[in-house]
């Protein structure tokens, strides 16, 4: 199943977005968030609430409202090496604020205090169940689905600050979408980043230093994961700069493509 959040009327504000089920070119409104619906073995029982809309006539917004976004640094060896690091001995965690989230088609705004803002194409896990101390073998039970994400990073500020909160935390620095796929199978999938038509990043999910079950076990050993939380699983090699006027696309094989324009900010 593909879960979206959408505005039926472009005049509506993002707070009025509704949950929806995307089937072919139709969006069926849902009565509630997927993680508030009865759970099935793999997924949930959707409750349709109203007639469908044509997808071309609604605006898709970010398909998730996370309370926190947990990210994993240097989880692909080739990316760690291009930044002059070895892969860490255990997952390297940091947070992005929920205020950084934007949806498909919304602009990434480059802050004027940074001279170098990079794209980082990533597979994001969407948590479906409140959990703590997850065993790796049980980790799939807490996953609602997957979406594409871009861990946009002010690289110069990351190097200068030491702490990453500012470099990773500007508004618009966490594009996600276009949907949550609850049936996506994340093994051996190609992750690509394109800037305009240029291929910048390419890797496969089996290159992760720490696979998804290990990440969920490690993170939940520290903090409670809540429904709707996002886990960004790291980026393959090839990170590079974004410039005003670019369009950046994160493409995950079998999942979808997330495209965002880039513009200069203040
Ligand atoms: Mg990253």
mmCIF file of C-alpha atoms and ligand atoms in Angstrom:
data_model
loop_
_atom_site.group_PDB
_atom_site.id
_atom_site.type_symbol
_atom_site.label_atom_id
_atom_site.label_comp_id
_atom_site.label_asym_id
_atom_site.label_seq_id
_atom_site.Cartn_x
_atom_site.Cartn_y
_atom_site.Cartn_z
ATOM 1 C CA UNK A 1 0.000 0.000 0.000
ATOM 2 C CA UNK A 2 1.090 3.539 -0.744
ATOM 3 C CA UNK A 3 0.167 6.035 1.981
ATOM 4 C CA UNK A 4 0.132 9.742 1.225
ATOM 5 C CA UNK A 5 -0.893 12.967 2.895
ATOM 6 C CA UNK A 6 -2.637 15.401 0.600
ATOM 7 C CA UNK A 7 -4.458 18.691 0.217
ATOM 8 C CA UNK A 8 -7.587 18.416 -1.914
ATOM 9 C CA UNK A 9 -7.571 22.175 -2.432
ATOM 10 C CA UNK A 10 -4.319 24.021 -3.092
ATOM 11 C CA UNK A 11 -5.688 26.918 -1.013
ATOM 12 C CA UNK A 12 -5.618 24.728 2.103
ATOM 13 C CA UNK A 13 -2.786 25.099 4.578
ATOM 14 C CA UNK A 14 -0.482 22.109 5.210
ATOM 15 C CA UNK A 15 -2.053 21.618 8.668
ATOM 16 C CA UNK A 16 -5.273 20.639 6.882
ATOM 17 C CA UNK A 17 -3.621 17.760 5.028
ATOM 18 C CA UNK A 18 -5.480 14.442 5.132
ATOM 19 C CA UNK A 19 -4.149 10.918 5.067
ATOM 20 C CA UNK A 20 -4.830 9.019 1.877
ATOM 21 C CA UNK A 21 -4.343 5.713 0.117
ATOM 22 C CA UNK A 22 -2.841 6.017 -3.370
ATOM 23 C CA UNK A 23 -4.131 3.388 -5.820
ATOM 24 C CA UNK A 24 -3.057 3.923 -9.440
ATOM 25 C CA UNK A 25 -4.049 7.548 -10.149
ATOM 26 C CA UNK A 26 -6.627 7.832 -7.349
ATOM 27 C CA UNK A 27 -6.225 9.051 -3.762
ATOM 28 C CA UNK A 28 -8.773 7.612 -1.306
ATOM 29 C CA UNK A 29 -9.118 9.676 1.891
ATOM 30 C CA UNK A 30 -8.422 7.727 5.081
ATOM 31 C CA UNK A 31 -10.285 8.194 8.351
ATOM 32 C CA UNK A 32 -7.099 8.302 10.410
ATOM 33 C CA UNK A 33 -3.359 7.902 10.416
ATOM 34 C CA UNK A 34 -2.196 4.398 9.437
ATOM 35 C CA UNK A 35 -0.624 3.806 12.832
ATOM 36 C CA UNK A 36 -3.948 4.641 14.520
ATOM 37 C CA UNK A 37 -5.732 1.988 12.437
ATOM 38 C CA UNK A 38 -6.044 -1.737 13.272
ATOM 39 C CA UNK A 39 -2.829 -3.549 12.472
ATOM 40 C CA UNK A 40 -2.574 -6.429 10.070
ATOM 41 C CA UNK A 41 0.276 -8.877 9.886
ATOM 42 C CA UNK A 42 2.310 -6.615 7.608
ATOM 43 C CA UNK A 43 0.638 -3.225 7.468
ATOM 44 C CA UNK A 44 -2.731 -1.973 8.673
ATOM 45 C CA UNK A 45 -6.429 -2.101 7.844
ATOM 46 C CA UNK A 46 -7.223 1.140 6.006
ATOM 47 C CA UNK A 47 -10.618 2.767 6.588
ATOM 48 C CA UNK A 48 -11.700 4.727 3.498
ATOM 49 C CA UNK A 49 -13.518 7.928 4.417
ATOM 50 C CA UNK A 50 -15.052 9.614 1.389
ATOM 51 C CA UNK A 51 -14.899 9.496 -2.409
ATOM 52 C CA UNK A 52 -11.516 9.337 -4.179
ATOM 53 C CA UNK A 53 -9.713 12.267 -5.778
ATOM 54 C CA UNK A 54 -7.687 12.208 -8.967
ATOM 55 C CA UNK A 55 -4.027 12.307 -7.908
ATOM 56 C CA UNK A 56 -3.335 14.951 -10.551
ATOM 57 C CA UNK A 57 -5.837 17.267 -8.837
ATOM 58 C CA UNK A 58 -4.488 17.102 -5.284
ATOM 59 C CA UNK A 59 -1.242 18.341 -3.790
ATOM 60 C CA UNK A 60 0.870 15.708 -2.050
ATOM 61 C CA UNK A 61 2.660 16.934 1.071
ATOM 62 C CA UNK A 62 5.196 15.118 3.263
ATOM 63 C CA UNK A 63 3.676 11.661 3.877
ATOM 64 C CA UNK A 64 4.599 11.586 7.552
ATOM 65 C CA UNK A 65 4.517 13.853 10.626
ATOM 66 C CA UNK A 66 7.455 12.654 12.710
ATOM 67 C CA UNK A 67 8.007 13.597 16.329
ATOM 68 C CA UNK A 68 11.685 12.978 15.747
ATOM 69 C CA UNK A 69 14.013 12.154 12.888
ATOM 70 C CA UNK A 70 16.899 9.884 13.810
ATOM 71 C CA UNK A 71 19.711 9.805 11.277
ATOM 72 C CA UNK A 72 22.702 7.528 10.831
ATOM 73 C CA UNK A 73 26.026 9.019 9.766
ATOM 74 C CA UNK A 74 28.676 7.206 7.719
ATOM 75 C CA UNK A 75 26.576 4.075 7.192
ATOM 76 C CA UNK A 76 28.054 3.464 3.723
ATOM 77 C CA UNK A 77 31.823 2.845 3.753
ATOM 78 C CA UNK A 78 32.437 4.642 0.440
ATOM 79 C CA UNK A 79 30.723 7.794 1.726
ATOM 80 C CA UNK A 80 32.669 7.670 5.025
ATOM 81 C CA UNK A 81 35.873 7.403 2.979
ATOM 82 C CA UNK A 82 35.024 10.306 0.666
ATOM 83 C CA UNK A 83 34.652 12.444 3.816
ATOM 84 C CA UNK A 84 37.987 11.174 5.191
ATOM 85 C CA UNK A 85 36.579 8.809 7.807
ATOM 86 C CA UNK A 86 36.518 5.090 8.474
ATOM 87 C CA UNK A 87 33.143 3.440 9.057
ATOM 88 C CA UNK A 88 32.327 3.780 12.789
ATOM 89 C CA UNK A 89 32.420 0.721 15.101
ATOM 90 C CA UNK A 90 28.773 1.255 16.030
ATOM 91 C CA UNK A 91 26.023 3.348 14.382
ATOM 92 C CA UNK A 92 26.728 7.077 14.559
ATOM 93 C CA UNK A 93 23.429 8.800 15.423
ATOM 94 C CA UNK A 94 22.262 12.381 15.120
ATOM 95 C CA UNK A 95 18.881 14.131 14.959
ATOM 96 C CA UNK A 96 17.152 16.441 12.524
ATOM 97 C CA UNK A 97 14.273 18.591 13.815
ATOM 98 C CA UNK A 98 10.720 17.893 12.537
ATOM 99 C CA UNK A 99 10.601 21.544 11.423
ATOM 100 C CA UNK A 100 13.052 20.632 8.631
ATOM 101 C CA UNK A 101 10.532 18.337 6.889
ATOM 102 C CA UNK A 102 9.148 19.297 3.475
ATOM 103 C CA UNK A 103 7.236 17.244 0.934
ATOM 104 C CA UNK A 104 7.659 16.449 -2.752
ATOM 105 C CA UNK A 105 7.974 19.493 -4.980
ATOM 106 C CA UNK A 106 8.602 21.934 -2.123
ATOM 107 C CA UNK A 107 11.797 23.985 -2.436
ATOM 108 C CA UNK A 108 15.001 23.313 -0.516
ATOM 109 C CA UNK A 109 16.074 26.776 0.639
ATOM 110 C CA UNK A 110 19.821 27.418 0.799
ATOM 111 C CA UNK A 111 20.665 29.587 3.827
ATOM 112 C CA UNK A 112 23.021 32.469 3.067
ATOM 113 C CA UNK A 113 25.185 31.618 6.106
ATOM 114 C CA UNK A 114 26.413 28.483 4.290
ATOM 115 C CA UNK A 115 28.608 28.413 1.195
ATOM 116 C CA UNK A 116 28.180 24.681 0.641
ATOM 117 C CA UNK A 117 24.918 22.763 0.968
ATOM 118 C CA UNK A 118 25.031 19.099 -0.103
ATOM 119 C CA UNK A 119 22.428 16.507 -1.062
ATOM 120 C CA UNK A 120 22.405 13.102 0.679
ATOM 121 C CA UNK A 121 20.016 10.560 -0.880
ATOM 122 C CA UNK A 122 18.734 8.097 1.724
ATOM 123 C CA UNK A 123 16.196 5.362 2.355
ATOM 124 C CA UNK A 124 13.966 6.345 5.305
ATOM 125 C CA UNK A 125 12.214 3.880 7.621
ATOM 126 C CA UNK A 126 8.817 4.983 8.969
ATOM 127 C CA UNK A 127 8.077 3.607 12.439
ATOM 128 C CA UNK A 128 4.595 2.128 12.901
ATOM 129 C CA UNK A 129 4.610 1.105 16.550
ATOM 130 C CA UNK A 130 5.844 2.606 19.827
ATOM 131 C CA UNK A 131 8.882 0.580 20.822
ATOM 132 C CA UNK A 132 11.936 0.342 23.059
ATOM 133 C CA UNK A 133 14.699 -2.301 23.292
ATOM 134 C CA UNK A 134 13.806 -3.889 19.943
ATOM 135 C CA UNK A 135 15.568 -7.161 19.139
ATOM 136 C CA UNK A 136 17.073 -7.194 15.646
ATOM 137 C CA UNK A 137 15.024 -10.287 14.766
ATOM 138 C CA UNK A 138 11.791 -8.469 15.755
ATOM 139 C CA UNK A 139 12.685 -5.153 14.120
ATOM 140 C CA UNK A 140 10.470 -5.611 11.047
ATOM 141 C CA UNK A 141 7.413 -5.653 13.339
ATOM 142 C CA UNK A 142 7.873 -1.987 14.276
ATOM 143 C CA UNK A 143 8.224 -0.768 10.675
ATOM 144 C CA UNK A 144 5.174 0.791 9.006
ATOM 145 C CA UNK A 145 6.924 1.295 5.673
ATOM 146 C CA UNK A 146 9.552 3.219 3.766
ATOM 147 C CA UNK A 147 9.945 6.496 1.947
ATOM 148 C CA UNK A 148 12.661 8.468 0.152
ATOM 149 C CA UNK A 149 14.545 11.167 2.039
ATOM 150 C CA UNK A 150 17.220 13.759 1.407
ATOM 151 C CA UNK A 151 19.482 14.493 4.394
ATOM 152 C CA UNK A 152 20.369 17.992 3.167
ATOM 153 C CA UNK A 153 23.534 19.202 4.902
ATOM 154 C CA UNK A 154 25.354 22.533 5.203
ATOM 155 C CA UNK A 155 28.766 20.873 4.847
ATOM 156 C CA UNK A 156 30.865 23.892 5.821
ATOM 157 C CA UNK A 157 28.858 24.418 9.012
ATOM 158 C CA UNK A 158 29.041 20.696 9.828
ATOM 159 C CA UNK A 159 32.830 20.862 9.692
ATOM 160 C CA UNK A 160 33.010 24.186 11.556
ATOM 161 C CA UNK A 161 30.507 23.482 14.357
ATOM 162 C CA UNK A 162 31.609 19.982 15.367
ATOM 163 C CA UNK A 163 28.017 19.420 16.527
ATOM 164 C CA UNK A 164 25.705 18.801 13.581
ATOM 165 C CA UNK A 165 22.435 20.331 14.812
ATOM 166 C CA UNK A 166 22.736 23.514 12.754
ATOM 167 C CA UNK A 167 24.248 21.960 9.616
ATOM 168 C CA UNK A 168 21.505 19.326 9.445
ATOM 169 C CA UNK A 169 18.675 21.315 10.936
ATOM 170 C CA UNK A 170 17.744 24.262 8.724
ATOM 171 C CA UNK A 171 14.121 24.534 7.645
ATOM 172 C CA UNK A 172 13.581 22.564 4.393
ATOM 173 C CA UNK A 173 16.659 20.336 5.013
ATOM 174 C CA UNK A 174 14.587 17.132 5.241
ATOM 175 C CA UNK A 175 12.598 16.480 2.049
ATOM 176 C CA UNK A 176 10.619 13.212 2.362
ATOM 177 C CA UNK A 177 8.146 11.372 0.154
ATOM 178 C CA UNK A 178 6.336 11.109 -2.094
ATOM 179 C CA UNK A 179 4.590 8.276 -0.183
ATOM 180 C CA UNK A 180 5.065 5.588 2.440
ATOM 181 C CA UNK A 181 5.184 2.170 0.822
ATOM 182 C CA UNK A 182 4.125 -0.470 3.361
ATOM 183 C CA UNK A 183 5.071 -3.411 1.148
ATOM 184 C CA UNK A 184 8.492 -2.229 -0.014
ATOM 185 C CA UNK A 185 11.222 -4.813 0.477
ATOM 186 C CA UNK A 186 14.416 -2.909 1.347
ATOM 187 C CA UNK A 187 17.145 -5.450 0.523
ATOM 188 C CA UNK A 188 19.506 -4.913 -2.432
ATOM 189 C CA UNK A 189 17.783 -1.785 -3.737
ATOM 190 C CA UNK A 190 19.587 0.899 -5.700
ATOM 191 C CA UNK A 191 19.583 4.418 -4.239
ATOM 192 C CA UNK A 192 20.367 7.269 -6.623
ATOM 193 C CA UNK A 193 20.608 11.016 -6.409
ATOM 194 C CA UNK A 194 20.254 13.127 -9.531
ATOM 195 C CA UNK A 195 20.820 16.862 -9.726
ATOM 196 C CA UNK A 196 18.982 18.053 -12.808
ATOM 197 C CA UNK A 197 19.846 15.173 -15.173
ATOM 198 C CA UNK A 198 23.275 14.431 -13.706
ATOM 199 C CA UNK A 199 23.728 11.230 -11.694
ATOM 200 C CA UNK A 200 25.553 12.218 -8.494
ATOM 201 C CA UNK A 201 25.077 9.303 -6.105
ATOM 202 C CA UNK A 202 24.477 5.619 -6.620
ATOM 203 C CA UNK A 203 24.670 2.745 -4.159
ATOM 204 C CA UNK A 204 22.671 -0.222 -2.977
ATOM 205 C CA UNK A 205 21.068 -0.866 0.385
ATOM 206 C CA UNK A 206 23.160 -4.004 0.967
ATOM 207 C CA UNK A 207 26.192 -1.661 1.225
ATOM 208 C CA UNK A 208 24.919 -0.339 4.571
ATOM 209 C CA UNK A 209 27.549 -0.869 7.274
ATOM 210 C CA UNK A 210 24.740 -1.519 9.778
ATOM 211 C CA UNK A 211 21.561 -3.019 8.272
ATOM 212 C CA UNK A 212 18.105 -1.786 9.220
ATOM 213 C CA UNK A 213 17.394 -4.335 12.028
ATOM 214 C CA UNK A 214 20.701 -3.439 13.718
ATOM 215 C CA UNK A 215 19.927 0.265 13.410
ATOM 216 C CA UNK A 216 16.459 -0.082 14.961
ATOM 217 C CA UNK A 217 17.879 -2.192 17.796
ATOM 218 C CA UNK A 218 20.677 0.301 18.439
ATOM 219 C CA UNK A 219 18.441 3.382 18.330
ATOM 220 C CA UNK A 220 15.674 1.882 20.471
ATOM 221 C CA UNK A 221 18.264 0.835 23.039
ATOM 222 C CA UNK A 222 18.711 4.574 23.606
ATOM 223 C CA UNK A 223 15.314 6.174 22.982
ATOM 224 C CA UNK A 224 11.671 5.233 22.556
ATOM 225 C CA UNK A 225 10.613 5.245 18.912
ATOM 226 C CA UNK A 226 7.102 6.573 18.275
ATOM 227 C CA UNK A 227 4.654 5.944 15.411
ATOM 228 C CA UNK A 228 5.525 8.266 12.556
ATOM 229 C CA UNK A 229 9.150 8.728 13.590
ATOM 230 C CA UNK A 230 11.665 8.560 10.763
ATOM 231 C CA UNK A 231 15.007 6.766 10.656
ATOM 232 C CA UNK A 232 17.300 7.955 7.855
ATOM 233 C CA UNK A 233 19.649 5.088 7.110
ATOM 234 C CA UNK A 234 22.695 6.870 5.639
ATOM 235 C CA UNK A 235 23.876 7.933 2.217
ATOM 236 C CA UNK A 236 26.009 6.304 -0.502
ATOM 237 C CA UNK A 237 29.107 8.002 -1.932
ATOM 238 C CA UNK A 238 28.896 10.989 -4.259
ATOM 239 C CA UNK A 239 27.497 13.764 -2.077
ATOM 240 C CA UNK A 240 27.855 17.159 -3.709
ATOM 241 C CA UNK A 241 26.642 20.752 -3.742
ATOM 242 C CA UNK A 242 23.212 22.143 -4.571
ATOM 243 C CA UNK A 243 22.769 25.480 -6.316
ATOM 244 C CA UNK A 244 19.761 27.766 -6.781
ATOM 245 C CA UNK A 245 17.748 26.636 -9.803
ATOM 246 C CA UNK A 246 18.709 22.957 -9.447
ATOM 247 C CA UNK A 247 16.206 20.149 -9.101
ATOM 248 C CA UNK A 248 17.395 17.394 -6.777
ATOM 249 C CA UNK A 249 15.859 13.918 -7.059
ATOM 250 C CA UNK A 250 16.234 10.977 -4.682
ATOM 251 C CA UNK A 251 15.279 7.752 -6.451
ATOM 252 C CA UNK A 252 14.989 4.450 -4.602
ATOM 253 C CA UNK A 253 14.496 1.419 -6.827
ATOM 254 C CA UNK A 254 11.013 -0.039 -6.401
ATOM 255 C CA UNK A 255 9.929 2.708 -4.003
ATOM 256 C CA UNK A 256 9.654 6.000 -5.899
ATOM 257 C CA UNK A 257 11.316 9.292 -6.686
ATOM 258 C CA UNK A 258 11.329 12.432 -4.560
ATOM 259 C CA UNK A 259 12.076 15.645 -6.484
ATOM 260 C CA UNK A 260 12.589 19.109 -5.007
ATOM 261 C CA UNK A 261 13.620 22.415 -6.560
ATOM 262 C CA UNK A 262 16.420 24.390 -4.910
ATOM 263 C CA UNK A 263 16.319 28.132 -4.229
ATOM 264 C CA UNK A 264 18.414 30.757 -2.485
ATOM 265 C CA UNK A 265 17.297 31.942 0.941
ATOM 266 C CA UNK A 266 18.208 34.805 3.235
HETATM 267 MG MG1 LIG B 1 23.017 11.481 5.923
#
